[in-house]
């Protein structure tokens, strides 16, 4: 029984991470995906920060939604989630600024933009609208965060190689990055159906 629950939890994480990757399948979080993926170290830092915020936001927003639903004011969920996410991002920003000034500088404007990263809000909203229990919500959040971190890191490695390559002038910069993201999306789409 316990083994089945562990396997289901890990499969849910894998599903959210690979098969239903929010960045490549729903295009959530594309702004930092394109903006912070020029260096692998920045991409890893952003991936870790977004993962932390997504997991913490999901853990806090799930009981808040239960309370809102109990009080028959579930329509207040979006504004409540935004306030929770903004508070968490402020804490993360202060922590990174104090303990890793170089990462803080590298992330720049994209760090406070985690507040408006639709991947974070999308997970909290999706967990509520799908009626997931706490364990399912946490699996979805962990998988989404790890999936975002994985994809942004892979993308940063590819962009590093592309910058050193002889790319036609018309495709340099964002055009080749978008074409690469499209190919990555197709590759991850190929994983669909592996876990059902």
GROMACS .gro file of C-alpha atoms in nm:
model
  196
    1UNK     CA    1   0.000   0.000   0.000
    2UNK     CA    2   0.270   0.249   0.102
    3UNK     CA    3   0.488   0.140  -0.191
    4UNK     CA    4   0.199   0.210  -0.432
    5UNK     CA    5   0.157   0.560  -0.289
    6UNK     CA    6   0.529   0.631  -0.327
    7UNK     CA    7   0.528   0.505  -0.686
    8UNK     CA    8   0.218   0.714  -0.767
    9UNK     CA    9   0.383   1.021  -0.611
   10UNK     CA   10   0.703   0.971  -0.813
   11UNK     CA   11   0.507   0.909  -1.134
   12UNK     CA   12   0.310   1.230  -1.078
   13UNK     CA   13   0.638   1.422  -1.033
   14UNK     CA   14   0.783   1.264  -1.350
   15UNK     CA   15   0.466   1.341  -1.544
   16UNK     CA   16   0.467   1.708  -1.442
   17UNK     CA   17   0.842   1.733  -1.501
   18UNK     CA   18   0.874   1.572  -1.843
   19UNK     CA   19   0.550   1.488  -2.018
   20UNK     CA   20   0.351   1.796  -1.912
   21UNK     CA   21   0.637   2.041  -1.874
   22UNK     CA   22   0.473   2.380  -1.820
   23UNK     CA   23   0.732   2.575  -2.014
   24UNK     CA   24   0.728   2.356  -2.324
   25UNK     CA   25   0.366   2.242  -2.329
   26UNK     CA   26   0.174   2.539  -2.183
   27UNK     CA   27   0.435   2.813  -2.240
   28UNK     CA   28   0.429   2.923  -1.873
   29UNK     CA   29   0.742   3.101  -1.757
   30UNK     CA   30   0.873   3.184  -2.105
   31UNK     CA   31   1.004   3.528  -1.998
   32UNK     CA   32   1.274   3.394  -1.762
   33UNK     CA   33   1.319   3.092  -1.990
   34UNK     CA   34   1.438   3.321  -2.269
   35UNK     CA   35   1.588   3.596  -2.052
   36UNK     CA   36   1.802   3.405  -1.802
   37UNK     CA   37   1.912   3.114  -2.019
   38UNK     CA   38   2.225   3.274  -2.165
   39UNK     CA   39   2.449   3.137  -1.886
   40UNK     CA   40   2.415   2.796  -1.724
   41UNK     CA   41   2.490   2.927  -1.375
   42UNK     CA   42   2.214   3.188  -1.400
   43UNK     CA   43   1.977   2.930  -1.544
   44UNK     CA   44   2.044   2.691  -1.254
   45UNK     CA   45   1.995   2.972  -1.002
   46UNK     CA   46   1.667   3.077  -1.161
   47UNK     CA   47   1.553   2.715  -1.184
   48UNK     CA   48   1.627   2.659  -0.815
   49UNK     CA   49   1.454   2.984  -0.713
   50UNK     CA   50   1.143   2.909  -0.921
   51UNK     CA   51   1.129   2.551  -0.792
   52UNK     CA   52   1.149   2.671  -0.433
   53UNK     CA   53   0.879   2.934  -0.487
   54UNK     CA   54   0.647   2.690  -0.670
   55UNK     CA   55   0.674   2.422  -0.401
   56UNK     CA   56   0.635   2.665  -0.112
   57UNK     CA   57   0.347   2.847  -0.282
   58UNK     CA   58   0.165   2.519  -0.349
   59UNK     CA   59   0.214   2.410   0.013
   60UNK     CA   60   0.074   2.739   0.144
   61UNK     CA   61  -0.200   2.792  -0.117
   62UNK     CA   62  -0.356   2.446  -0.079
   63UNK     CA   63  -0.479   2.498   0.282
   64UNK     CA   64  -0.571   2.859   0.201
   65UNK     CA   65  -0.793   2.736  -0.082
   66UNK     CA   66  -0.956   2.484   0.153
   67UNK     CA   67  -1.033   2.770   0.394
   68UNK     CA   68  -1.164   2.994   0.115
   69UNK     CA   69  -1.380   2.711  -0.015
   70UNK     CA   70  -1.512   2.637   0.335
   71UNK     CA   71  -1.604   3.006   0.381
   72UNK     CA   72  -1.770   3.003   0.038
   73UNK     CA   73  -1.536   3.269  -0.101
   74UNK     CA   74  -1.329   3.050  -0.334
   75UNK     CA   75  -1.353   3.324  -0.598
   76UNK     CA   76  -1.087   3.512  -0.395
   77UNK     CA   77  -0.827   3.247  -0.473
   78UNK     CA   78  -0.637   3.432  -0.746
   79UNK     CA   79  -0.580   3.752  -0.548
   80UNK     CA   80  -0.486   3.547  -0.241
   81UNK     CA   81  -0.239   3.336  -0.438
   82UNK     CA   82  -0.077   3.645  -0.586
   83UNK     CA   83  -0.026   3.790  -0.237
   84UNK     CA   84   0.124   3.463  -0.111
   85UNK     CA   85   0.354   3.431  -0.414
   86UNK     CA   86   0.468   3.794  -0.389
   87UNK     CA   87   0.555   3.745  -0.021
   88UNK     CA   88   0.752   3.427  -0.092
   89UNK     CA   89   0.942   3.592  -0.378
   90UNK     CA   90   1.034   3.886  -0.154
   91UNK     CA   91   1.180   3.642   0.100
   92UNK     CA   92   1.372   3.453  -0.170
   93UNK     CA   93   1.502   3.779  -0.315
   94UNK     CA   94   1.628   3.898   0.025
   95UNK     CA   95   1.792   3.558   0.090
   96UNK     CA   96   1.972   3.547  -0.248
   97UNK     CA   97   2.080   3.912  -0.218
   98UNK     CA   98   2.235   3.844   0.124
   99UNK     CA   99   2.398   3.506   0.058
  100UNK     CA  100   2.479   3.516  -0.316
  101UNK     CA  101   2.522   3.871  -0.449
  102UNK     CA  102   2.668   3.741  -0.777
  103UNK     CA  103   2.359   3.528  -0.845
  104UNK     CA  104   2.137   3.818  -0.740
  105UNK     CA  105   2.310   4.042  -0.995
  106UNK     CA  106   2.298   3.772  -1.266
  107UNK     CA  107   1.925   3.714  -1.221
  108UNK     CA  108   1.860   4.087  -1.227
  109UNK     CA  109   1.506   4.194  -1.304
  110UNK     CA  110   1.396   3.833  -1.360
  111UNK     CA  111   1.410   3.753  -0.988
  112UNK     CA  112   1.126   3.987  -0.885
  113UNK     CA  113   0.944   3.877  -1.201
  114UNK     CA  114   0.899   3.532  -1.043
  115UNK     CA  115   0.604   3.702  -0.871
  116UNK     CA  116   0.431   3.730  -1.207
  117UNK     CA  117   0.570   3.405  -1.348
  118UNK     CA  118   0.259   3.231  -1.468
  119UNK     CA  119   0.416   2.890  -1.394
  120UNK     CA  120   0.398   2.962  -1.021
  121UNK     CA  121   0.042   3.094  -1.031
  122UNK     CA  122  -0.058   2.827  -1.283
  123UNK     CA  123   0.040   2.545  -1.048
  124UNK     CA  124  -0.151   2.698  -0.755
  125UNK     CA  125  -0.458   2.763  -0.973
  126UNK     CA  126  -0.437   2.424  -1.142
  127UNK     CA  127  -0.416   2.239  -0.812
  128UNK     CA  128  -0.731   2.418  -0.694
  129UNK     CA  129  -0.930   2.378  -1.015
  130UNK     CA  130  -0.844   2.008  -1.048
  131UNK     CA  131  -0.938   1.941  -0.685
  132UNK     CA  132  -0.607   1.774  -0.604
  133UNK     CA  133  -0.536   1.662  -0.250
  134UNK     CA  134  -0.228   1.791  -0.068
  135UNK     CA  135   0.005   1.509  -0.176
  136UNK     CA  136  -0.103   1.541  -0.540
  137UNK     CA  137  -0.057   1.919  -0.521
  138UNK     CA  138   0.293   1.878  -0.385
  139UNK     CA  139   0.381   1.621  -0.654
  140UNK     CA  140   0.256   1.859  -0.922
  141UNK     CA  141   0.453   2.149  -0.770
  142UNK     CA  142   0.776   1.953  -0.730
  143UNK     CA  143   0.751   1.812  -1.082
  144UNK     CA  144   0.671   2.151  -1.232
  145UNK     CA  145   0.959   2.319  -1.052
  146UNK     CA  146   1.209   2.048  -1.142
  147UNK     CA  147   1.081   2.046  -1.499
  148UNK     CA  148   1.128   2.421  -1.528
  149UNK     CA  149   1.480   2.394  -1.383
  150UNK     CA  150   1.569   2.106  -1.616
  151UNK     CA  151   1.441   2.277  -1.928
  152UNK     CA  152   1.601   2.615  -1.856
  153UNK     CA  153   1.936   2.445  -1.784
  154UNK     CA  154   1.924   2.234  -2.103
  155UNK     CA  155   1.822   2.542  -2.299
  156UNK     CA  156   2.113   2.744  -2.153
  157UNK     CA  157   2.360   2.472  -2.257
  158UNK     CA  158   2.219   2.470  -2.610
  159UNK     CA  159   2.225   2.851  -2.631
  160UNK     CA  160   2.589   2.853  -2.521
  161UNK     CA  161   2.674   2.621  -2.811
  162UNK     CA  162   2.459   2.824  -3.052
  163UNK     CA  163   2.642   3.145  -2.960
  164UNK     CA  164   2.969   2.977  -3.058
  165UNK     CA  165   2.822   2.837  -3.381
  166UNK     CA  166   2.807   2.991  -3.725
  167UNK     CA  167   2.436   3.075  -3.734
  168UNK     CA  168   2.298   3.279  -4.028
  169UNK     CA  169   2.267   3.647  -3.937
  170UNK     CA  170   1.886   3.646  -3.971
  171UNK     CA  171   1.860   3.368  -3.711
  172UNK     CA  172   2.110   3.502  -3.454
  173UNK     CA  173   1.977   3.567  -3.103
  174UNK     CA  174   1.611   3.521  -3.022
  175UNK     CA  175   1.499   3.366  -3.357
  176UNK     CA  176   1.732   3.065  -3.322
  177UNK     CA  177   1.646   3.046  -2.951
  178UNK     CA  178   1.274   3.022  -3.033
  179UNK     CA  179   1.339   2.760  -3.302
  180UNK     CA  180   1.543   2.563  -3.048
  181UNK     CA  181   1.265   2.593  -2.788
  182UNK     CA  182   1.017   2.463  -3.047
  183UNK     CA  183   1.238   2.161  -3.116
  184UNK     CA  184   1.276   2.098  -2.743
  185UNK     CA  185   0.898   2.114  -2.710
  186UNK     CA  186   0.859   1.850  -2.980
  187UNK     CA  187   1.121   1.631  -2.812
  188UNK     CA  188   0.942   1.649  -2.476
  189UNK     CA  189   0.608   1.594  -2.649
  190UNK     CA  190   0.753   1.263  -2.769
  191UNK     CA  191   0.762   1.151  -2.406
  192UNK     CA  192   0.381   1.175  -2.381
  193UNK     CA  193   0.211   0.845  -2.333
  194UNK     CA  194   0.506   0.683  -2.158
  195UNK     CA  195   0.332   0.719  -1.822
  196UNK     CA  196  -0.042   0.702  -1.821
   0.00000   0.00000   0.00000
